[in-house]
């Protein structure tokens, strides 16, 4: 009789534990791997790693269920200019170079080689190249909607559409996309936060 | 013949006199032999993702520490006076977000909202990370604001009296109680009567009580500012200099919570009437049934529970980059401004009906079963079932595992965030009124020393009861509670 009672007790509680586990709130299927917060961690050009300023490394994508945000930072006295697409801005960098000469900060280390390097899109980039001015400033914020078309992610913002061919690596903890201009392929690699 | 008659009368008189004197000379056991003092303490910790303060979104993290003392004093053979006092100190992440702006909690303006936090070394906007978009304050329903509303202390007291008849078949009860916390005060009173019959194998109880409560309403800061400053509120008070953003992260001045009005009536009154019947069925089985009738009237909404309407645009303050992930814990710095607070009917009728059964299975094992059906006129139906198995391990120790299952349907007035419409009369996004299942698993260990060998100042320790319970709800809420009770006898 006692064994029977103890057996009943054991089965009741094992059932309870099982029920608790079964009815606990399960995750909703598998979410799109792009959902999350991503920060730029690396840039390569033609498979060669290039130095990236600390301001550039503040570039961030945040993907929600259907919206995304994208922020770009630059140095207060420099610019985000380590890719070829910024050629038009390179002329202006000459003026900023002169500003660096006049400043007392250690950006004077940059006044020669680094800025000229950035003019050609070959910023050999000291790490403090982007912070020569001292602080990073948010220069652009985009908020829009995204759609996964299967082949790429389509980002829509203010009526304009951009296709972002995102490739996931490292068990979906990193993604990259590539931009090819004039024979130079630049790869932007983001890390999940 | 006359002598026999005389003896008959004498016997009759003697018997009659004795029968009248029986109630005064027959031994009756004291209802309470001696003064008892019980000390109770508990610690409660909760986590969840559907904060009602956040309109159904955000952290529900909360901790609560309570301490109570119950003193039962026998006034005489028949009467017992019981005094109960306690306090409960809680810290709540969601309550802290009544004011959602990130602050260091030291600057408060007259409206009760906290001022924006400024970096101590801030020289210009460029030195402060949060200022690049011109908006200084930022908060998140997933992060606890350090505003004063994130913690509070509830103090309560109760005085009870009971009187038992000489034959111990009738018990009369009465009580008064009061409690207070920052935004809520309560005063209660009640009476009860229990009748035992059928050689005390049957017991019938009646209880009636009333609680007369009052809110001191606190509203979400953005709505309070609107009520205070009217149409110019975006340029006044707390919003002065603060940028409001739309869903696309663009600066926007269209935020206007036109639905919001402050509550006029601040009272909340609760009345209850309970009937219970208990019957010893066999030597080993005792069962009881109970019915409660409850009625509430007054301000039954919680004034700081936000509502977001599906037919109103969303507006935010803080860091726009987090707008796309507002609904998740990755939102580290943006808060959606409320469209209104929850509005619920000013009356509520509740009817729980329950059954208890105790089976004294063996000398060392009792099985306690419980079932309750609940119905109210807000649309909620629920079922509760629990089982407890006190297992006597030895003369002194009893181990009591327990399990409780609960399921309820949602209230007619509940919908998740952004699902209500502004034309509705009543609305809430409080997940306590949603449909959910819950499981509660726990155990207790009781130590009993009938000789009270351990004493503190003439009080002998009779019982130590330690309990732990884990609670899990299928909407993401989980909680743990540990309680400790010490009973002393004088």
XYZ file of C-alpha atoms in Angstrom:
683
model
C 0.000 0.000 0.000
C 2.756 2.400 0.948
C 4.696 1.599 -2.219
C 1.555 2.254 -4.232
C 1.077 5.607 -2.599
C 4.684 6.604 -3.197
C 4.405 5.500 -6.802
C 1.354 7.712 -7.242
C 3.182 10.656 -5.726
C 6.202 10.172 -7.952
C 4.106 9.936 -11.089
C 2.099 13.053 -10.215
C 5.206 15.145 -9.788
C 7.008 13.778 -12.791
C 3.930 14.633 -14.824
C 3.899 18.112 -13.370
C 7.522 18.710 -14.261
C 6.855 17.416 -17.765
C 3.854 19.726 -18.159
C 5.847 22.716 -16.996
C 8.483 22.061 -19.607
C 5.956 21.383 -22.346
C 3.811 24.453 -21.785
C 6.639 26.891 -21.274
C 6.687 29.705 -23.742
C 8.363 28.403 -26.866
C 10.188 30.637 -29.321
C 8.280 31.599 -32.470
C 9.756 29.361 -35.091
C 12.964 30.586 -36.700
C 13.321 34.322 -37.110
C 15.178 35.834 -40.056
C 18.898 35.710 -39.202
C 19.325 39.381 -40.046
C 17.180 40.471 -37.095
C 19.380 41.968 -34.451
C 22.028 44.612 -33.879
C 25.142 44.592 -36.064
C 28.284 46.625 -35.850
C 30.985 47.100 -38.460
C 34.102 45.233 -37.402
C 36.177 44.838 -40.526
C 36.600 46.166 -44.042
C 38.530 44.519 -46.825
C 39.351 45.683 -50.300
C 40.149 43.091 -52.920
C 40.505 40.618 -50.057
C 43.053 42.774 -48.303
C 42.143 44.036 -44.877
C 42.174 47.793 -44.588
C 42.461 49.850 -41.452
C 39.229 51.339 -40.257
C 38.915 54.316 -37.967
C 37.191 54.011 -34.646
C 34.452 56.316 -35.895
C 33.887 54.088 -38.896
C 33.638 51.145 -36.554
C 30.616 52.754 -34.959
C 28.588 52.102 -38.087
C 25.605 50.089 -37.026
C 22.656 48.272 -38.541
C 19.696 47.342 -36.387
C 17.127 45.074 -37.988
C 13.729 44.602 -36.364
C 10.769 42.563 -37.548
C 10.233 44.740 -40.614
C 12.110 47.967 -39.972
C 15.788 48.707 -39.912
C 18.003 51.543 -38.825
C 21.447 52.391 -40.122
C 23.847 54.829 -38.524
C 27.158 56.127 -39.820
C 29.680 58.087 -37.777
C 32.656 60.123 -38.728
C 35.325 62.134 -37.076
C 34.335 65.677 -36.260
C 37.330 66.954 -38.206
C 37.640 64.172 -40.757
C 35.175 62.168 -42.739
C 34.258 58.668 -43.492
C 36.367 58.450 -46.608
C 38.169 55.169 -46.744
C 36.353 53.844 -49.792
C 36.496 54.836 -53.435
C 32.938 56.079 -53.505
C 34.052 59.083 -51.529
C 36.321 60.412 -54.275
C 34.234 63.538 -54.600
C 34.883 64.368 -51.011
C 38.605 63.912 -51.248
C 39.144 67.388 -52.617
C 37.603 68.771 -49.533
C 39.891 66.703 -47.407
C 42.726 68.999 -48.470
C 41.092 71.779 -46.566
C 40.713 69.598 -43.557
C 44.295 68.621 -43.797
C 45.204 72.212 -43.314
C 42.918 72.301 -40.330
C 44.846 69.445 -38.850
C 48.079 71.305 -39.256
C 46.708 74.122 -37.250
C 45.332 71.929 -34.506
C 47.326 70.926 -31.533
C 46.017 67.426 -31.362
C 47.938 64.394 -32.342
C 46.145 64.314 -35.576
C 49.152 66.149 -36.883
C 50.589 62.696 -37.344
C 48.030 62.287 -40.042
C 48.479 65.508 -41.888
C 50.781 64.122 -44.427
C 50.400 60.558 -45.425
C 47.071 59.481 -44.122
C 44.870 62.055 -45.729
C 46.660 61.762 -49.008
C 46.246 58.058 -48.756
C 42.558 58.498 -48.261
C 42.378 60.640 -51.394
C 43.321 57.588 -53.385
C 41.104 55.356 -51.360
C 44.182 53.717 -49.946
C 44.079 54.921 -46.463
C 46.770 52.887 -44.795
C 45.059 54.320 -41.923
C 46.501 54.760 -38.580
C 43.967 53.768 -36.038
C 43.480 57.320 -35.036
C 43.023 58.519 -38.537
C 39.294 58.990 -38.066
C 39.598 60.470 -34.642
C 42.151 63.013 -35.558
C 39.557 65.581 -34.633
C 38.963 63.921 -31.247
C 35.280 62.851 -31.351
C 32.956 60.822 -33.514
C 29.798 62.454 -34.752
C 26.707 60.791 -36.087
C 26.560 61.871 -39.688
C 23.698 59.824 -41.033
C 20.711 57.940 -39.696
C 18.441 55.957 -41.941
C 15.267 54.267 -40.831
C 13.195 52.306 -43.265
C 11.694 48.929 -44.035
C 13.446 45.787 -45.155
C 12.323 42.699 -47.006
C 14.172 39.451 -47.544
C 13.628 38.575 -51.201
C 15.636 35.394 -50.886
C 18.425 36.600 -53.125
C 19.097 39.747 -51.157
C 17.692 42.105 -48.598
C 15.846 45.074 -49.972
C 15.995 48.197 -47.877
C 13.445 50.922 -48.511
C 13.803 54.354 -47.077
C 12.112 57.578 -48.084
C 10.979 56.102 -51.366
C 14.381 54.851 -52.410
C 15.292 51.195 -52.525
C 18.653 49.560 -51.991
C 19.481 45.925 -52.510
C 21.884 44.564 -49.958
C 23.278 41.149 -50.873
C 23.960 39.976 -47.346
C 25.971 36.846 -46.748
C 25.994 35.231 -43.331
C 29.023 33.537 -41.832
C 30.188 32.140 -38.538
C 26.889 30.577 -37.642
C 24.956 33.762 -38.414
C 27.005 35.823 -35.997
C 28.569 37.784 -38.838
C 27.396 39.044 -42.180
C 29.040 40.911 -45.000
C 28.072 42.642 -48.187
C 30.277 43.761 -51.010
C 30.413 46.833 -53.181
C 32.424 46.775 -56.423
C 33.435 50.012 -58.018
C 35.976 50.319 -60.773
C 37.464 46.922 -60.238
C 37.799 47.347 -56.492
C 35.622 45.130 -54.356
C 35.095 46.389 -50.850
C 33.666 44.016 -48.304
C 32.001 45.339 -45.159
C 31.850 42.821 -42.368
C 29.430 43.237 -39.463
C 29.355 41.411 -36.148
C 26.204 40.609 -34.225
C 26.021 42.460 -30.916
C -47.444 7.695 47.268
C -46.835 11.226 48.435
C -43.254 10.328 49.412
C -42.626 8.820 45.987
C -44.048 11.943 44.430
C -41.797 14.044 46.648
C -38.728 12.018 45.715
C -39.695 12.313 42.069
C -39.847 16.088 42.317
C -36.564 16.161 44.196
C -34.880 14.122 41.493
C -36.426 16.292 38.812
C -35.277 19.479 40.492
C -31.764 18.136 41.003
C -31.473 17.044 37.437
C -32.870 20.355 36.205
C -30.518 22.343 38.391
C -27.570 20.313 37.239
C -28.552 20.736 33.641
C -28.522 24.502 34.082
C -25.311 24.379 36.025
C -23.623 22.034 33.477
C -22.672 24.906 31.174
C -20.760 26.573 33.961
C -19.080 23.622 35.585
C -18.386 21.369 32.606
C -14.746 21.633 31.583
C -14.207 23.462 28.282
C -10.945 23.541 26.443
C -9.479 26.973 25.887
C -9.768 28.077 22.294
C -6.140 29.146 22.425
C -4.065 27.824 25.231
C -1.414 30.465 25.238
C -0.084 33.444 23.321
C 1.361 32.578 19.947
C 3.761 34.709 17.969
C 4.426 33.990 14.349
C 7.175 35.672 12.321
C 6.925 35.437 8.566
C 9.314 36.553 5.906
C 9.383 36.093 2.181
C 11.410 37.035 -0.852
C 9.825 37.195 -4.279
C 11.535 37.692 -7.610
C 9.800 37.960 -10.942
C 10.748 38.306 -14.595
C 8.594 38.848 -17.628
C 8.297 40.623 -20.960
C 4.817 42.150 -20.947
C 4.980 45.149 -18.676
C 1.577 46.782 -18.294
C 3.352 50.074 -17.617
C 4.845 49.699 -21.080
C 1.466 48.986 -22.640
C 2.114 45.248 -22.722
C 5.781 45.524 -23.672
C 8.876 45.624 -21.573
C 10.526 44.135 -18.569
C 8.393 42.962 -15.667
C 11.387 42.465 -13.435
C 10.389 42.910 -9.816
C 11.634 41.936 -6.394
C 9.652 42.034 -3.198
C 10.736 41.392 0.364
C 8.071 41.096 3.033
C 8.066 40.709 6.758
C 5.059 40.054 8.989
C 4.381 39.410 12.626
C 1.187 37.751 13.857
C 0.414 37.748 17.571
C -2.526 35.730 18.849
C -3.499 36.397 22.439
C -6.124 34.436 24.354
C -8.160 36.969 26.306
C -9.945 34.223 28.205
C -11.207 30.702 27.587
C -13.429 31.817 24.716
C -11.887 34.881 23.124
C -8.784 35.422 21.035
C -7.301 38.685 19.839
C -5.034 38.562 16.805
C -2.749 41.344 15.740
C -0.977 41.289 12.391
C 1.511 43.882 11.147
C 3.787 43.802 8.196
C 5.628 45.617 5.485
C 6.521 44.830 1.925
C 9.375 46.541 0.107
C 9.432 46.153 -3.614
C 11.579 47.274 -6.502
C 9.971 47.188 -9.894
C 11.631 47.873 -13.232
C 8.288 48.428 -14.891
C 7.039 50.862 -12.235
C 10.239 52.796 -12.706
C 9.177 53.360 -16.323
C 6.105 55.305 -15.329
C 8.602 58.027 -16.007
C 10.440 56.538 -18.961
C 13.155 59.103 -19.295
C 16.587 57.955 -18.297
C 17.610 59.955 -15.263
C 19.828 59.676 -12.271
C 16.733 60.115 -10.149
C 18.004 63.153 -8.265
C 16.285 65.898 -10.169
C 12.536 66.101 -9.870
C 10.351 68.886 -11.162
C 7.017 69.787 -9.519
C 5.038 67.518 -11.828
C 6.897 64.568 -10.454
C 8.715 63.848 -13.697
C 12.446 63.492 -13.512
C 14.616 65.958 -15.313
C 16.915 64.901 -18.074
C 20.314 63.612 -17.161
C 23.254 65.700 -18.199
C 26.748 64.332 -18.405
C 28.737 65.809 -15.572
C 31.562 66.733 -17.879
C 29.475 67.827 -20.762
C 30.985 70.823 -22.485
C 29.052 70.788 -25.682
C 26.698 68.514 -27.517
C 29.455 66.677 -29.292
C 30.814 65.356 -26.055
C 27.583 63.574 -25.170
C 26.749 60.473 -27.125
C 23.031 60.912 -26.801
C 22.931 64.391 -28.200
C 23.868 63.854 -31.801
C 20.228 63.839 -32.801
C 19.334 66.720 -30.491
C 17.471 64.503 -28.057
C 18.952 64.112 -24.606
C 16.603 61.941 -22.608
C 16.307 58.316 -23.473
C 14.736 55.291 -21.865
C 13.475 51.907 -22.850
C 10.680 49.647 -21.635
C 13.411 47.031 -21.310
C 15.544 49.066 -18.967
C 14.536 50.219 -15.542
C 14.332 53.951 -15.164
C 15.908 55.191 -11.970
C 12.951 57.399 -11.191
C 11.500 57.369 -7.689
C 8.534 55.224 -8.705
C 10.729 52.162 -9.167
C 10.509 51.288 -5.474
C 7.940 51.532 -2.736
C 7.059 50.174 0.677
C 3.656 48.823 1.642
C 2.803 48.919 5.335
C -0.180 46.998 6.638
C -1.903 46.147 9.900
C -4.831 43.952 10.917
C -6.678 43.412 14.168
C -8.923 40.404 14.543
C -11.174 39.149 17.278
C -12.916 35.805 17.703
C -15.360 34.521 20.283
C -16.304 30.883 20.702
C -19.433 29.697 22.457
C -19.144 27.530 25.542
C -19.953 24.402 23.613
C -17.438 25.448 20.967
C -20.017 24.953 18.274
C -20.219 28.627 17.343
C -17.428 31.027 16.517
C -17.921 34.729 15.909
C -15.241 36.766 14.146
C -14.522 40.387 13.332
C -11.557 42.239 11.912
C -10.329 45.636 10.823
C -7.328 46.307 8.626
C -5.432 49.112 6.963
C -2.563 49.407 4.540
C -0.801 52.173 2.712
C 1.784 52.695 0.017
C 2.803 55.706 -1.994
C -0.085 55.732 -4.424
C -2.678 53.564 -2.660
C -4.436 53.364 0.703
C -6.796 50.704 1.987
C -9.122 50.324 4.964
C -11.019 47.108 5.531
C -13.351 45.473 7.995
C -15.356 42.297 8.214
C -17.340 39.833 10.281
C -17.765 36.087 10.210
C -19.621 33.242 11.820
C -18.878 29.536 11.950
C -21.275 26.886 13.175
C -20.203 23.336 13.944
C -22.785 20.610 14.193
C -23.313 16.944 13.712
C -20.932 16.308 16.598
C -18.511 18.746 15.043
C -18.254 16.631 11.915
C -19.880 19.406 9.919
C -18.946 23.042 9.738
C -20.736 25.953 8.106
C -19.065 29.365 7.760
C -20.174 32.801 6.674
C -17.855 35.740 6.153
C -18.480 39.255 4.957
C -15.896 41.963 4.423
C -15.461 45.338 2.827
C -12.367 47.217 1.699
C -12.573 50.940 1.113
C -9.515 51.901 -0.902
C -8.267 55.068 -2.491
C -5.819 55.761 -5.273
C -3.404 58.646 -5.346
C -3.054 58.352 -9.116
C 0.290 58.552 -10.840
C 0.166 58.849 -14.614
C 2.786 58.185 -17.287
C 4.938 61.274 -17.461
C 4.134 62.208 -21.051
C 0.393 62.143 -20.358
C 0.775 64.018 -17.112
C 2.663 66.748 -18.933
C -0.097 66.929 -21.533
C -2.730 67.247 -18.796
C -0.667 69.902 -17.041
C 0.303 72.127 -19.970
C -2.408 71.418 -22.535
C -1.800 72.104 -26.213
C 1.620 73.673 -25.591
C 2.945 70.707 -23.669
C 5.613 69.866 -26.260
C 7.235 73.215 -25.556
C 6.717 73.164 -21.840
C 7.838 71.378 -18.739
C 9.616 68.165 -19.306
C 9.209 68.188 -23.076
C 10.866 71.565 -23.454
C 13.787 71.093 -25.812
C 13.048 67.411 -26.325
C 12.608 66.067 -29.840
C 9.719 63.734 -30.527
C 10.148 61.303 -33.432
C 7.738 59.402 -35.621
C 7.962 55.759 -36.672
C 10.503 56.656 -39.384
C 12.783 58.435 -36.982
C 11.865 61.878 -38.288
C 11.296 64.785 -35.909
C 7.565 65.253 -35.587
C 5.311 67.487 -33.497
C 2.011 65.726 -34.170
C 2.001 63.778 -30.909
C -1.217 64.739 -29.140
C -2.796 62.181 -26.757
C -6.280 63.584 -27.104
C -7.932 60.534 -25.496
C -6.257 61.103 -22.162
C -8.114 62.610 -19.227
C -7.299 62.224 -15.590
C -9.594 60.087 -13.465
C -12.123 61.992 -11.367
C -13.145 59.147 -9.091
C -10.222 57.786 -7.115
C -11.995 55.387 -4.771
C -11.995 51.630 -5.131
C -14.373 49.673 -2.907
C -14.491 45.893 -2.644
C -17.196 43.833 -0.959
C -17.218 40.103 -0.427
C -19.476 37.469 1.028
C -18.281 33.892 1.484
C -20.031 30.675 2.399
C -18.100 27.539 3.274
C -19.196 24.080 4.236
C -16.862 21.408 5.531
C -17.724 17.778 6.233
C -15.793 14.871 7.662
C -16.850 12.114 5.306
C -14.970 9.185 6.742
C -12.241 8.587 9.238
C -9.721 9.483 6.560
C -11.460 11.917 4.261
C -12.559 15.464 4.863
C -14.086 17.639 2.173
C -15.207 21.229 1.946
C -16.858 23.490 -0.578
C -16.876 27.257 -0.700
C -18.499 30.027 -2.652
C -17.356 33.629 -2.665
C -19.343 36.524 -4.030
C -17.244 39.600 -4.706
C -18.173 43.000 -6.005
C -15.851 45.867 -6.771
C -16.755 49.425 -7.553
C -14.769 52.563 -8.349
C -11.455 53.160 -10.090
C -10.601 49.609 -11.151
C -8.046 50.630 -13.793
C -4.425 51.177 -12.870
C -3.665 54.826 -13.724
C -0.101 54.239 -14.975
C -0.771 51.339 -17.333
C -0.105 52.644 -20.848
C -2.209 52.004 -23.917
C -1.096 52.234 -27.554
C -3.822 52.457 -30.190
C -3.633 50.721 -33.549
C -5.300 53.687 -35.238
C -2.843 56.238 -33.860
C 0.663 56.893 -35.135
C 3.597 55.972 -32.938
C 5.813 58.629 -31.422
C 9.052 58.239 -29.588
C 11.658 59.987 -27.557
C 15.239 58.887 -27.326
C 17.617 57.148 -29.694
C 15.856 56.588 -32.999
C 18.183 53.736 -33.986
C 16.243 51.466 -31.643
C 12.829 52.146 -33.155
C 12.983 49.018 -35.374
C 13.614 46.814 -32.330
C 11.319 48.607 -29.938
C 9.494 45.381 -29.065
C 12.624 43.512 -28.046
C 15.219 43.738 -25.322
C 17.679 45.022 -27.911
C 15.977 48.371 -27.516
C 18.444 50.188 -25.336
C 17.257 53.729 -25.611
C 13.899 54.696 -27.127
C 10.478 54.956 -25.534
C 7.114 55.086 -27.240
C 4.798 57.792 -25.959
C 1.411 56.610 -24.698
C -1.903 57.304 -26.411
C -3.865 56.809 -23.203
C -3.958 54.762 -20.000
C -6.042 51.639 -19.503
C -9.757 52.225 -19.056
C -11.839 49.531 -17.387
C -15.451 49.423 -16.164
C -16.112 50.906 -12.762
C -17.764 47.722 -11.491
C -16.711 44.108 -11.389
C -18.553 41.021 -10.164
C -16.567 37.889 -9.323
C -17.736 34.400 -8.408
C -15.259 31.741 -7.372
C -16.532 28.297 -6.370
C -14.168 25.752 -4.906
C -13.707 22.320 -3.453
C -11.101 20.998 -1.048
C -10.471 17.424 -0.098
C -8.023 16.048 2.439
C -7.258 12.376 2.417
C -5.310 11.069 5.380
C -3.928 8.233 3.348
C -1.561 6.764 5.901
C -0.056 7.691 9.222
C 2.682 9.558 7.447
C 0.997 10.888 4.308
C -1.835 13.331 3.669
C -3.095 14.233 0.219
C -4.618 17.693 -0.038
C -6.514 18.427 -3.204
C -8.039 21.704 -4.285
C -10.089 22.850 -7.226
C -11.594 26.242 -7.957
C -13.732 27.553 -10.774
C -13.811 31.321 -11.268
C -16.044 33.569 -13.273
C -16.362 37.335 -13.536
C -18.323 39.797 -15.648
C -15.203 41.067 -17.383
C -15.177 37.847 -19.366
C -12.603 35.883 -17.412
C -13.170 32.190 -16.714
C -10.521 30.248 -14.883
C -9.751 26.884 -13.383
C -7.329 26.170 -10.565
C -6.231 22.744 -9.468
C -3.596 21.975 -6.895
C -2.315 19.066 -4.910
C -0.120 19.044 -1.836
C 1.370 15.959 -0.225
C 2.553 16.502 3.328
C 4.824 13.613 4.075
C 5.844 13.041 7.646
C 9.475 12.073 7.626
C 9.800 11.800 11.358
C 8.225 13.022 14.581
C 9.595 16.478 13.875
C 9.954 16.875 10.150
C 7.322 17.052 7.438
C 8.099 17.464 3.767
C 5.353 18.925 1.569
C 5.724 18.945 -2.192
C 3.005 20.773 -4.068
C 1.853 21.513 -7.586
C -0.706 23.988 -8.859
C -2.095 24.437 -12.342
C -4.051 27.478 -13.449
C -5.667 28.436 -16.719
C -7.744 31.452 -17.583
C -9.461 32.976 -20.574
C -8.837 36.614 -21.408
C -10.928 39.527 -20.328
C -13.242 41.102 -22.900
C -11.203 44.284 -22.565
C -7.739 42.864 -23.142
C -5.642 43.183 -26.285
C -1.909 43.281 -26.859
C -0.032 46.512 -27.540
C -1.150 48.361 -30.667
C -4.269 46.228 -30.972
C -6.833 48.471 -29.307
C -8.668 51.213 -31.151
C -9.279 54.703 -29.896
C -13.035 54.436 -30.303
C -13.324 51.579 -27.806
C -14.817 52.388 -24.445
C -12.690 50.003 -22.367
C -9.176 48.736 -23.028
C -6.225 47.223 -21.257
C -2.940 45.603 -22.233
C -2.323 44.199 -18.764
C -1.347 40.576 -19.309
C -2.810 39.610 -15.944
C -6.126 39.959 -17.778
C -4.989 37.980 -20.834
C -5.479 34.282 -21.455
C -2.677 32.144 -20.062
C -1.755 28.912 -18.355
C 0.500 28.727 -15.364
C 2.275 26.061 -13.391
C 3.505 26.349 -9.868
C 5.779 23.772 -8.354
C 7.169 23.877 -4.889
C 7.972 22.204 -1.657
C 8.053 22.933 2.007
C 9.853 21.597 5.010
C 8.305 21.917 8.438
C 10.022 21.309 11.704
C 7.845 20.901 14.781
C 9.090 20.777 18.334
C 6.115 20.063 20.553
C 8.221 20.616 23.664
C 9.571 23.976 22.441
C 13.045 23.229 23.713
C 14.473 26.289 22.002
C 13.373 29.467 23.716
C 13.788 33.177 23.197
C 12.633 35.269 26.153
C 9.929 32.895 27.404
C 8.813 32.170 23.854
C 9.356 28.588 22.840
C 9.896 27.776 19.209
C 7.155 25.425 18.103
C 7.360 25.448 14.306
C 9.734 26.363 11.538
C 8.266 26.282 8.070
C 10.402 26.869 4.993
C 8.851 26.902 1.539
C 10.034 27.463 -2.002
C 7.848 27.792 -5.067
C 8.571 28.367 -8.704
C 5.882 29.885 -10.895
C 5.860 29.766 -14.662
C 3.374 31.354 -17.041
C 3.173 30.676 -20.750
C 3.267 34.386 -21.609
C 6.846 34.655 -20.402
C 6.318 35.557 -16.759
C 8.238 33.516 -14.226
C 8.743 33.955 -10.528
C 10.352 32.407 -7.503
C 9.296 32.843 -3.915
C 10.881 31.697 -0.714
C 9.017 31.963 2.592
C 10.075 31.315 6.145
C 7.683 31.127 9.089
C 8.592 30.783 12.735
C 5.935 30.125 15.337
C 6.614 30.743 18.993
C 4.459 29.893 21.970
C 4.545 31.689 25.253
